[in-house]
Amino acid sequence: ESHTVAAAAAAADLPFLALRAIADPAGRDVPSAALAGQTADGSILVLPVVRQVLFKPWELPALIGLAGDYRRAMAALQNVVELAGPLFGLI
């Protein structure tokens, strides 16, 4: 989590900024298909996701919705980066 990086930055007397964009609204469950492909480093393996959708095809609409939410969250973060400029004006 970002608090660990923030502590390291503070200890090194370096500026630190954390930005987060939430891709899954609190009122909606994450489909098991999305979780099936998630690795420890946060990347996604496609085959386990496809396998899970084959066994639970009713999860496909929720999975597509989550993908759309993720794309919007990443676009929002990209927008902040572009507006803030190089190095967020920190250095």
Coordinates of N, CA and C in Angstrom, one line a residue:
E1 N 0.8 -1.2 0.0 CA 0.0 0.0 0.0 C 0.9 1.2 0.0
S2 N 0.2 2.3 -0.3 CA 1.0 3.6 -0.5 C 1.6 4.1 0.8
H3 N 1.0 3.7 2.0 CA 1.6 4.3 3.2 C 3.0 3.8 3.4
T4 N 3.4 2.6 2.9 CA 4.7 2.1 3.1 C 5.7 3.0 2.3
V5 N 5.3 3.3 1.0 CA 6.1 4.1 0.2 C 6.2 5.5 0.7
A6 N 5.1 6.0 1.3 CA 5.1 7.4 1.9 C 6.1 7.5 3.0
A7 N 6.1 6.4 3.8 CA 7.0 6.4 5.0 C 8.5 6.4 4.5
A8 N 8.8 5.6 3.5 CA 10.1 5.5 2.9 C 10.5 6.9 2.3
A9 N 9.6 7.5 1.6 CA 9.8 8.8 1.0 C 10.1 9.9 2.1
A10 N 9.3 9.8 3.2 CA 9.5 10.8 4.3 C 10.9 10.5 5.0
A11 N 11.3 9.3 5.1 CA 12.5 8.9 5.8 C 13.7 9.4 4.9
A12 N 13.5 9.4 3.6 CA 14.6 9.9 2.7 C 14.4 11.4 2.3
D13 N 13.5 12.1 3.0 CA 13.2 13.5 2.8 C 12.9 13.8 1.3
L14 N 12.1 12.9 0.7 CA 11.7 13.0 -0.7 C 10.2 13.4 -0.8
P15 N 9.8 14.2 -1.7 CA 8.3 14.4 -1.9 C 7.6 13.2 -2.3
F16 N 6.3 13.1 -1.9 CA 5.5 11.9 -2.2 C 4.1 12.3 -2.5
L17 N 3.5 11.7 -3.5 CA 2.1 12.0 -3.9 C 1.5 10.6 -4.2
A18 N 0.4 10.3 -3.6 CA -0.4 9.1 -4.0 C -1.7 9.5 -4.6
L19 N -2.0 8.9 -5.7 CA -3.3 9.1 -6.4 C -4.0 7.7 -6.5
R20 N -5.2 7.7 -6.3 CA -6.0 6.4 -6.4 C -7.2 6.7 -7.2
A21 N -7.6 5.7 -8.0 CA -8.9 5.8 -8.7 C -9.6 4.4 -8.4
I22 N -10.8 4.5 -7.9 CA -11.5 3.3 -7.6 C -12.2 2.7 -8.8
A23 N -12.0 1.5 -9.1 CA -12.6 0.8 -10.3 C -13.8 0.0 -10.0
D24 N -14.0 -0.4 -8.7 CA -15.1 -1.2 -8.4 C -16.0 -0.5 -7.3
P25 N -17.1 0.0 -7.6 CA -18.0 0.6 -6.6 C -18.3 -0.3 -5.4
A26 N -18.4 0.3 -4.2 CA -18.6 -0.4 -3.0 C -19.9 -1.2 -3.0
G27 N -20.9 -0.8 -3.7 CA -22.2 -1.5 -3.8 C -22.2 -2.7 -4.7
R28 N -21.2 -3.0 -5.4 CA -21.2 -4.0 -6.4 C -20.1 -5.0 -6.0
D29 N -20.4 -6.3 -6.1 CA -19.4 -7.4 -5.8 C -18.6 -7.5 -7.1
V30 N -17.3 -7.9 -6.8 CA -16.4 -8.1 -7.9 C -16.7 -9.6 -8.4
P31 N -16.9 -9.8 -9.7 CA -17.2 -11.2 -10.1 C -16.0 -12.1 -9.9
S32 N -16.4 -13.3 -9.5 CA -15.3 -14.3 -9.2 C -14.4 -14.5 -10.4
A33 N -14.9 -14.3 -11.6 CA -14.1 -14.5 -12.8 C -12.9 -13.5 -12.8
A34 N -13.1 -12.3 -12.3 CA -12.1 -11.3 -12.2 C -11.0 -11.7 -11.2
L35 N -11.5 -12.2 -10.1 CA -10.6 -12.6 -9.1 C -9.8 -13.9 -9.4
A36 N -10.4 -14.7 -10.3 CA -9.7 -16.0 -10.7 C -8.4 -15.7 -11.4
G37 N -8.3 -14.7 -12.1 CA -7.1 -14.4 -12.9 C -6.1 -13.5 -12.3
Q38 N -6.4 -13.0 -11.1 CA -5.6 -12.0 -10.5 C -4.3 -12.7 -9.8
T39 N -3.2 -12.1 -10.1 CA -1.9 -12.6 -9.5 C -1.5 -11.8 -8.3
A40 N -0.5 -12.3 -7.6 CA 0.0 -11.6 -6.4 C 0.5 -10.2 -6.7
D41 N 1.0 -9.9 -7.9 CA 1.5 -8.6 -8.2 C 0.4 -7.7 -8.9
G42 N -0.8 -8.2 -8.9 CA -1.9 -7.4 -9.5 C -2.2 -7.5 -10.9
S43 N -1.3 -8.3 -11.6 CA -1.6 -8.5 -13.1 C -2.7 -9.5 -13.2
I44 N -3.2 -9.6 -14.4 CA -4.3 -10.5 -14.7 C -3.9 -11.6 -15.7
L45 N -4.2 -12.8 -15.4 CA -4.0 -14.0 -16.3 C -5.3 -14.2 -17.0
V46 N -5.3 -14.2 -18.3 CA -6.6 -14.3 -19.1 C -7.2 -15.7 -19.0
L47 N -6.4 -16.7 -19.1 CA -7.0 -18.1 -19.1 C -7.9 -18.4 -17.9
P48 N -7.4 -18.2 -16.7 CA -8.3 -18.4 -15.6 C -9.6 -17.6 -15.6
V49 N -9.6 -16.4 -16.1 CA -10.8 -15.6 -16.3 C -11.7 -16.2 -17.3
V50 N -11.2 -16.6 -18.4 CA -12.0 -17.2 -19.4 C -12.6 -18.5 -18.9
R51 N -11.8 -19.3 -18.2 CA -12.3 -20.6 -17.7 C -13.5 -20.3 -16.7
Q52 N -13.3 -19.4 -15.9 CA -14.4 -19.1 -14.9 C -15.6 -18.6 -15.6
V53 N -15.5 -17.8 -16.6 CA -16.7 -17.3 -17.4 C -17.4 -18.5 -18.0
L54 N -16.6 -19.5 -18.5 CA -17.2 -20.6 -19.1 C -18.1 -21.4 -18.1
F55 N -17.6 -21.4 -16.9 CA -18.3 -22.2 -15.8 C -19.5 -21.3 -15.2
K56 N -19.3 -20.0 -15.3 CA -20.3 -19.1 -14.7 C -20.6 -17.9 -15.7
P57 N -21.2 -18.3 -16.8 CA -21.5 -17.3 -17.9 C -22.3 -16.1 -17.5
W58 N -23.1 -16.2 -16.4 CA -23.9 -15.1 -15.9 C -23.1 -14.0 -15.3
E59 N -21.8 -14.3 -15.1 CA -20.9 -13.3 -14.6 C -20.3 -12.3 -15.6
L60 N -20.5 -12.7 -16.9 CA -19.9 -11.9 -18.0 C -20.4 -10.5 -18.0
P61 N -21.7 -10.2 -17.8 CA -22.1 -8.7 -17.8 C -21.4 -7.9 -16.7
A62 N -21.2 -8.5 -15.5 CA -20.5 -7.9 -14.4 C -19.1 -7.7 -14.7
L63 N -18.5 -8.7 -15.4 CA -17.1 -8.6 -15.7 C -16.8 -7.5 -16.8
I64 N -17.7 -7.4 -17.7 CA -17.7 -6.3 -18.7 C -17.8 -5.0 -18.1
G65 N -18.8 -4.9 -17.1 CA -19.0 -3.6 -16.4 C -17.7 -3.2 -15.6
L66 N -17.1 -4.2 -15.0 CA -15.9 -3.9 -14.2 C -14.8 -3.4 -15.1
A67 N -14.7 -4.0 -16.3 CA -13.7 -3.6 -17.3 C -13.9 -2.2 -17.7
G68 N -15.1 -1.8 -17.9 CA -15.4 -0.4 -18.2 C -15.1 0.6 -17.1
D69 N -15.4 0.1 -15.9 CA -15.1 1.0 -14.7 C -13.6 1.1 -14.6
Y70 N -12.8 0.1 -14.9 CA -11.4 0.1 -14.8 C -10.8 1.1 -15.8
R71 N -11.3 1.0 -17.1 CA -10.9 1.9 -18.1 C -11.1 3.4 -17.7
R72 N -12.3 3.6 -17.2 CA -12.6 5.0 -16.7 C -11.7 5.5 -15.6
A73 N -11.4 4.6 -14.7 CA -10.5 4.9 -13.6 C -9.1 5.2 -14.1
M74 N -8.6 4.4 -15.0 CA -7.3 4.7 -15.6 C -7.3 5.9 -16.4
A75 N -8.3 6.2 -17.1 CA -8.4 7.5 -17.9 C -8.4 8.7 -16.9
A76 N -9.1 8.6 -15.8 CA -9.1 9.7 -14.8 C -7.7 9.9 -14.3
L77 N -6.9 8.8 -14.0 CA -5.6 9.0 -13.5 C -4.7 9.6 -14.6
Q78 N -4.9 9.2 -15.8 CA -4.1 9.7 -16.9 C -4.4 11.2 -17.1
N79 N -5.6 11.6 -16.9 CA -6.0 13.0 -17.0 C -5.3 13.8 -15.9
V80 N -5.2 13.3 -14.7 CA -4.5 14.0 -13.6 C -3.0 14.2 -13.9
V81 N -2.4 13.1 -14.5 CA -1.0 13.1 -14.8 C -0.8 14.2 -15.9
E82 N -1.6 14.3 -16.9 CA -1.5 15.2 -18.0 C -1.7 16.7 -17.5
L83 N -2.6 16.9 -16.6 CA -2.9 18.2 -16.0 C -1.8 18.7 -15.1
A84 N -1.2 17.7 -14.3 CA -0.2 18.1 -13.3 C 1.2 18.4 -14.0
G85 N 1.4 17.8 -15.1 CA 2.7 18.0 -15.8 C 3.8 17.0 -15.2
P86 N 5.0 17.2 -15.8 CA 6.1 16.3 -15.4 C 6.4 16.4 -13.9
L87 N 6.5 15.2 -13.3 CA 6.8 15.1 -11.9 C 5.8 15.8 -11.0
F88 N 4.6 16.0 -11.5 CA 3.6 16.6 -10.7 C 4.0 18.0 -10.1
G89 N 5.0 18.6 -10.6 CA 5.5 19.9 -10.1 C 6.2 19.8 -8.8
L90 N 6.5 18.5 -8.4 CA 7.2 18.3 -7.1 C 8.7 18.7 -7.1
I91 N 9.3 18.5 -8.2 CA 10.7 18.8 -8.2 C 11.0 19.9 -9.2

